[in-house]
Backbone as CSV, one residue per row, in Angstrom:
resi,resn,N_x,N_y,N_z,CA_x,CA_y,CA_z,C_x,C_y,C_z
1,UNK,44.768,25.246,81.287,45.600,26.356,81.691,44.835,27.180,82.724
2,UNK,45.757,27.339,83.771,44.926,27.920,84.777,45.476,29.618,84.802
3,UNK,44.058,30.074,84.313,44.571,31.776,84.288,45.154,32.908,85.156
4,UNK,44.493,32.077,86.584,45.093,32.790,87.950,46.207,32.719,88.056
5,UNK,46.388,31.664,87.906,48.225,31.061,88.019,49.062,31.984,86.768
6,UNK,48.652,31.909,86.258,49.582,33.200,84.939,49.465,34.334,85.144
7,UNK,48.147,34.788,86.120,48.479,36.005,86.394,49.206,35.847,87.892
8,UNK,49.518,35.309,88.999,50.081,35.138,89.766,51.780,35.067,89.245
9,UNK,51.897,34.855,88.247,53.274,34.420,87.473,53.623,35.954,86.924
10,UNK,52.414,36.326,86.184,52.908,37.757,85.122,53.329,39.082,86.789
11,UNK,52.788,38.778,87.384,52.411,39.725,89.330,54.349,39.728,89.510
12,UNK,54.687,37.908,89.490,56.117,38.019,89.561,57.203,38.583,88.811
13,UNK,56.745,38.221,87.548,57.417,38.616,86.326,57.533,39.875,86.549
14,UNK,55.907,40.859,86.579,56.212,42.552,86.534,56.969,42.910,87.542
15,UNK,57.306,42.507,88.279,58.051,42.551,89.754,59.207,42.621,89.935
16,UNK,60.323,41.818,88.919,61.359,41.653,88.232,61.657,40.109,89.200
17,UNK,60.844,39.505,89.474,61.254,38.183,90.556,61.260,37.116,89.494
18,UNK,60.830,36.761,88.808,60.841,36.083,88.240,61.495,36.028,86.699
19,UNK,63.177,36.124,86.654,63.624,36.528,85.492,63.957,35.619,84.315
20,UNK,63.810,34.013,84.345,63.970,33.343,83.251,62.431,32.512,83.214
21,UNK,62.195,32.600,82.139,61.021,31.418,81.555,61.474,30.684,80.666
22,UNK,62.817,30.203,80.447,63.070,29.156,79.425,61.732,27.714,79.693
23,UNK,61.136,27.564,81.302,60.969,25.966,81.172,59.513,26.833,81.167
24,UNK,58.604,28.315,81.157,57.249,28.513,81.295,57.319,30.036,80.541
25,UNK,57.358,29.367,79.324,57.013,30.764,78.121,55.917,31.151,78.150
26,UNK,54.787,30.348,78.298,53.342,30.974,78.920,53.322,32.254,78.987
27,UNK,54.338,32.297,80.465,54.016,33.546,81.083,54.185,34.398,80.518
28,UNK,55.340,34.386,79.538,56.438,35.028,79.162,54.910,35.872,77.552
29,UNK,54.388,34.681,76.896,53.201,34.712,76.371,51.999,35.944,77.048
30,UNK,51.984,35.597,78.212,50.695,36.220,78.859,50.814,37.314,79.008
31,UNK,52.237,38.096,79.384,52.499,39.240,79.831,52.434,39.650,78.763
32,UNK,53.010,39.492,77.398,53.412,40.119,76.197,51.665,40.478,75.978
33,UNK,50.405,39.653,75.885,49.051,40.016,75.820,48.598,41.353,76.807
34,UNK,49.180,40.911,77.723,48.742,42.267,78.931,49.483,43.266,78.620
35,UNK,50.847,43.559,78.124,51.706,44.831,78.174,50.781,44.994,76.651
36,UNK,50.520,44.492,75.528,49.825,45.162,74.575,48.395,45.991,75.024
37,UNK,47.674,45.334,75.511,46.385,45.428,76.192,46.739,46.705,76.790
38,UNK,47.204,46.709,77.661,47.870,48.552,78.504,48.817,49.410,76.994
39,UNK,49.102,49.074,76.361,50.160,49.738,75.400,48.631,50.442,74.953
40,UNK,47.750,49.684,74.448,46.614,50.498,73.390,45.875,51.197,74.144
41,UNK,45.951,51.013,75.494,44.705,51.767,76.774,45.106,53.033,76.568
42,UNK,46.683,52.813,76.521,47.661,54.215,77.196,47.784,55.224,75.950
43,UNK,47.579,54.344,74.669,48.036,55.515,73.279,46.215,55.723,72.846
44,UNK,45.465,55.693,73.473,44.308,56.049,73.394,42.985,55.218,72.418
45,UNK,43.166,53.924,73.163,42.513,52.986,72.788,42.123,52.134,71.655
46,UNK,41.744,50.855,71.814,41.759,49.688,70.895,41.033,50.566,69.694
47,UNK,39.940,51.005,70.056,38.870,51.610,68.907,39.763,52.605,67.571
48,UNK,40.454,53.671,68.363,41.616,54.129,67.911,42.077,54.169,66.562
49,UNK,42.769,52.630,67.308,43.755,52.123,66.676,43.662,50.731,65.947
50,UNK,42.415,50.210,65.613,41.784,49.690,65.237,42.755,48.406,64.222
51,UNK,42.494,49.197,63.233,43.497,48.215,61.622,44.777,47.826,62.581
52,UNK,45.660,49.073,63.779,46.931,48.409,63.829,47.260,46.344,64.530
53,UNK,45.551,46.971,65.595,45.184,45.873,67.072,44.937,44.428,66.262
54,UNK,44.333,44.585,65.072,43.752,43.423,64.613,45.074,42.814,63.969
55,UNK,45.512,43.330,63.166,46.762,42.940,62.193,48.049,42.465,63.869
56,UNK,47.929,43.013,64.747,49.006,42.358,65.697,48.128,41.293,66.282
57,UNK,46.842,41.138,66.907,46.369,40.185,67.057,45.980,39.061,66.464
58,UNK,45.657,39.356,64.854,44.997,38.234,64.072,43.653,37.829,64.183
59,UNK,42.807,38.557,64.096,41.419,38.262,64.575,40.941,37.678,63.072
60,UNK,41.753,38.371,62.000,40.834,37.835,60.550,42.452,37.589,59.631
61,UNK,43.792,37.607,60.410,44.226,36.770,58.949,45.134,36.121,59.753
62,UNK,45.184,34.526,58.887,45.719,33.754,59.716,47.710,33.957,60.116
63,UNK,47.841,33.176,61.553,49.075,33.339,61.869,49.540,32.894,63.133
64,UNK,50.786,32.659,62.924,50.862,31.414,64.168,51.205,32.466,65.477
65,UNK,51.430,31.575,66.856,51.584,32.979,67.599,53.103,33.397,67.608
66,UNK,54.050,32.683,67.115,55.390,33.209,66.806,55.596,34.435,65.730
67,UNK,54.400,34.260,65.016,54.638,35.176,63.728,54.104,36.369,64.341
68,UNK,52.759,36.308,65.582,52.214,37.454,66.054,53.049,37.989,66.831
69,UNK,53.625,36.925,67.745,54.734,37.431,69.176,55.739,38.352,68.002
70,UNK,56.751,38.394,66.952,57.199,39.321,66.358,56.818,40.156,65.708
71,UNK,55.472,40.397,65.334,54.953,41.891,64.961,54.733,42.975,66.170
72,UNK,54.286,41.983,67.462,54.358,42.337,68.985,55.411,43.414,69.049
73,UNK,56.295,42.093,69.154,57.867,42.849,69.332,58.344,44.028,68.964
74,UNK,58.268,43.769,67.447,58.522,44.942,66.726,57.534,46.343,66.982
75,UNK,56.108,45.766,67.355,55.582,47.060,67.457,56.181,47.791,68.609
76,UNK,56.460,47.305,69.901,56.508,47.738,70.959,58.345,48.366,70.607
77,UNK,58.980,48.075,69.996,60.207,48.894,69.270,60.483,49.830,68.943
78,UNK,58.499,49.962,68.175,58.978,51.766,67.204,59.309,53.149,68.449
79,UNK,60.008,54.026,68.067,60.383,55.100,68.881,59.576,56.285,69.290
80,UNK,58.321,56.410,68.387,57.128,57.006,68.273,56.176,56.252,69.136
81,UNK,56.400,55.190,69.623,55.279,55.089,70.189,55.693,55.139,71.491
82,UNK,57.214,55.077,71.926,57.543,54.911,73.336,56.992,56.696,73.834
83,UNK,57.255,57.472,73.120,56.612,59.287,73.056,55.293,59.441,73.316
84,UNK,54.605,58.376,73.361,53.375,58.724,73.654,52.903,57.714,74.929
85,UNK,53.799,57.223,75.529,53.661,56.215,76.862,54.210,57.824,77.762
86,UNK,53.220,57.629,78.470,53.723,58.553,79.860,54.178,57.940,81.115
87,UNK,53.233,56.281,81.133,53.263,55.789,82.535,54.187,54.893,82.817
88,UNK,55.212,55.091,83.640,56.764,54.583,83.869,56.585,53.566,83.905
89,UNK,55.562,52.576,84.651,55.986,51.216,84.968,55.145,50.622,83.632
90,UNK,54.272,50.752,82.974,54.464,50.852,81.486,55.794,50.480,80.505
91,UNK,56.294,51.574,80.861,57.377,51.616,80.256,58.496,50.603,80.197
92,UNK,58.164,50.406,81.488,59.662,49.223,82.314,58.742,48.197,81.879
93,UNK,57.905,47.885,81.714,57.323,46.495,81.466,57.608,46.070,79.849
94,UNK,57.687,46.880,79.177,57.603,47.124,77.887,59.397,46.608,77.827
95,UNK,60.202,47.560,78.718,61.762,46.599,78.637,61.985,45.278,78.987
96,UNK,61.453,44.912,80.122,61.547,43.427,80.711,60.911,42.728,79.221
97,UNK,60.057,43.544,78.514,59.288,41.890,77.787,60.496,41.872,76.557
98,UNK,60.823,43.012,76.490,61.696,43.566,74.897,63.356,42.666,75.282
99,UNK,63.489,42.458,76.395,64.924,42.180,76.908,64.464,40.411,77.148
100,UNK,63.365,39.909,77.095,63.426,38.799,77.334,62.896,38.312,76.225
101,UNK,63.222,38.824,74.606,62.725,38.796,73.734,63.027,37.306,72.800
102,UNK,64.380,37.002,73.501,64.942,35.600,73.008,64.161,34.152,73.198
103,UNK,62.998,34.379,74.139,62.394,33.552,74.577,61.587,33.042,73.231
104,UNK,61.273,33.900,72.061,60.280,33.665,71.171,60.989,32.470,70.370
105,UNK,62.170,32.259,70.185,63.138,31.632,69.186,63.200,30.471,70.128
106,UNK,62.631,30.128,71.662,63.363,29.139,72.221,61.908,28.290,73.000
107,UNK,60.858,28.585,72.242,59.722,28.315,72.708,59.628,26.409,72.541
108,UNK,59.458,25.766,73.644,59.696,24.208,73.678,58.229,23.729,73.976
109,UNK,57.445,24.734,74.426,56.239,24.550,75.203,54.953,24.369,73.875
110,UNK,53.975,24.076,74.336,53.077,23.947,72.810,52.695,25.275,72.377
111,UNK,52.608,25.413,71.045,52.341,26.776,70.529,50.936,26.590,71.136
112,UNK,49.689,25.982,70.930,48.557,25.952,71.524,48.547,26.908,72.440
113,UNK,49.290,26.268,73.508,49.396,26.607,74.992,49.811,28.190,75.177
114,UNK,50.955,28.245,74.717,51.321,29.979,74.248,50.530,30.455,73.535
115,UNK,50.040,30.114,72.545,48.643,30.919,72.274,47.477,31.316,73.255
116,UNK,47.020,30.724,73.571,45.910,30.660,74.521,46.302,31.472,76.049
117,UNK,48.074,31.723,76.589,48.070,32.516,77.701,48.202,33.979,77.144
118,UNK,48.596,33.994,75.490,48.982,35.309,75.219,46.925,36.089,74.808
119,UNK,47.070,35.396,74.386,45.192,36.001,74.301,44.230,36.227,76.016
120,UNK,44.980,35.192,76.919,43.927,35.338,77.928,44.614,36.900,78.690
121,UNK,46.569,36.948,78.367,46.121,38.161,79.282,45.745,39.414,78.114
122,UNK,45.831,39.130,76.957,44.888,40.296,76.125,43.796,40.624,76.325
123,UNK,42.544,39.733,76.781,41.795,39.822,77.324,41.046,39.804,78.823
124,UNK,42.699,39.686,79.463,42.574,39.828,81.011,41.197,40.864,81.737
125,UNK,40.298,41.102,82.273,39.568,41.280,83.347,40.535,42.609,84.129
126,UNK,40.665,43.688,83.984,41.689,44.052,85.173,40.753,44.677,86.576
């Protein structure tokens, strides 16, 4: 998996150019890692928020990334936390991923593979 290329993809995606990933959930994967990654920057960091980051990531209990992609989901849902996002395109990123949410139920691609783009942009370099 080439990481440039997913972020060259997530560049389109945030952009609104790129609006279906039925045949490259990857991306669809990668962005959901990066809009968390900025979600915890913005509500005042991983350290923070510690117990919530691990339990959505899975660092110590096991879980597939479908089961993580919907705790994702759901976190980025609650109404309390949209109150503490100030930064608009934040915000809009947070709709594009929430509106393209059907993608999780229609994933054809290897979970492997979606695993591995949703962690690299969690751990994206910015």
């Amino acid at each position: 998996m080439d990481t440039h290329l997913l972020e060259e993809k997530f560049n389109l995606f945030s952009e609104g150019n790129m609006l279906s990933f039925e045949n490259e959930p990857e991306v669809y994967y990668f962005a959901l890692g990066r809009v968390l990654k900025w979600v915890f920057a913005e509500i005042g960091g991983i350290d923070r928020h510690r117990n919530e980051f691990n339990y959505l990531t899975n660092p110590y209990m096991p879980a597939d990334i479908r089961t993580l992609s919907i705790r994702i989901v759901t976190f980025l849902k609650k109404s309390k936390l949209h109150s503490k996002i100030q930064n608009r395109e934040l915000i809009s990123m947070i709709h594009l991923i929430l509106s393209r949410e059907k993608i999780l139920d229609q994933v054809n691609a290897s979970l492997r593979l979606c695993e591995n783009a949703f962690y690299a942009g969690l751990y994206w370099k910015d």
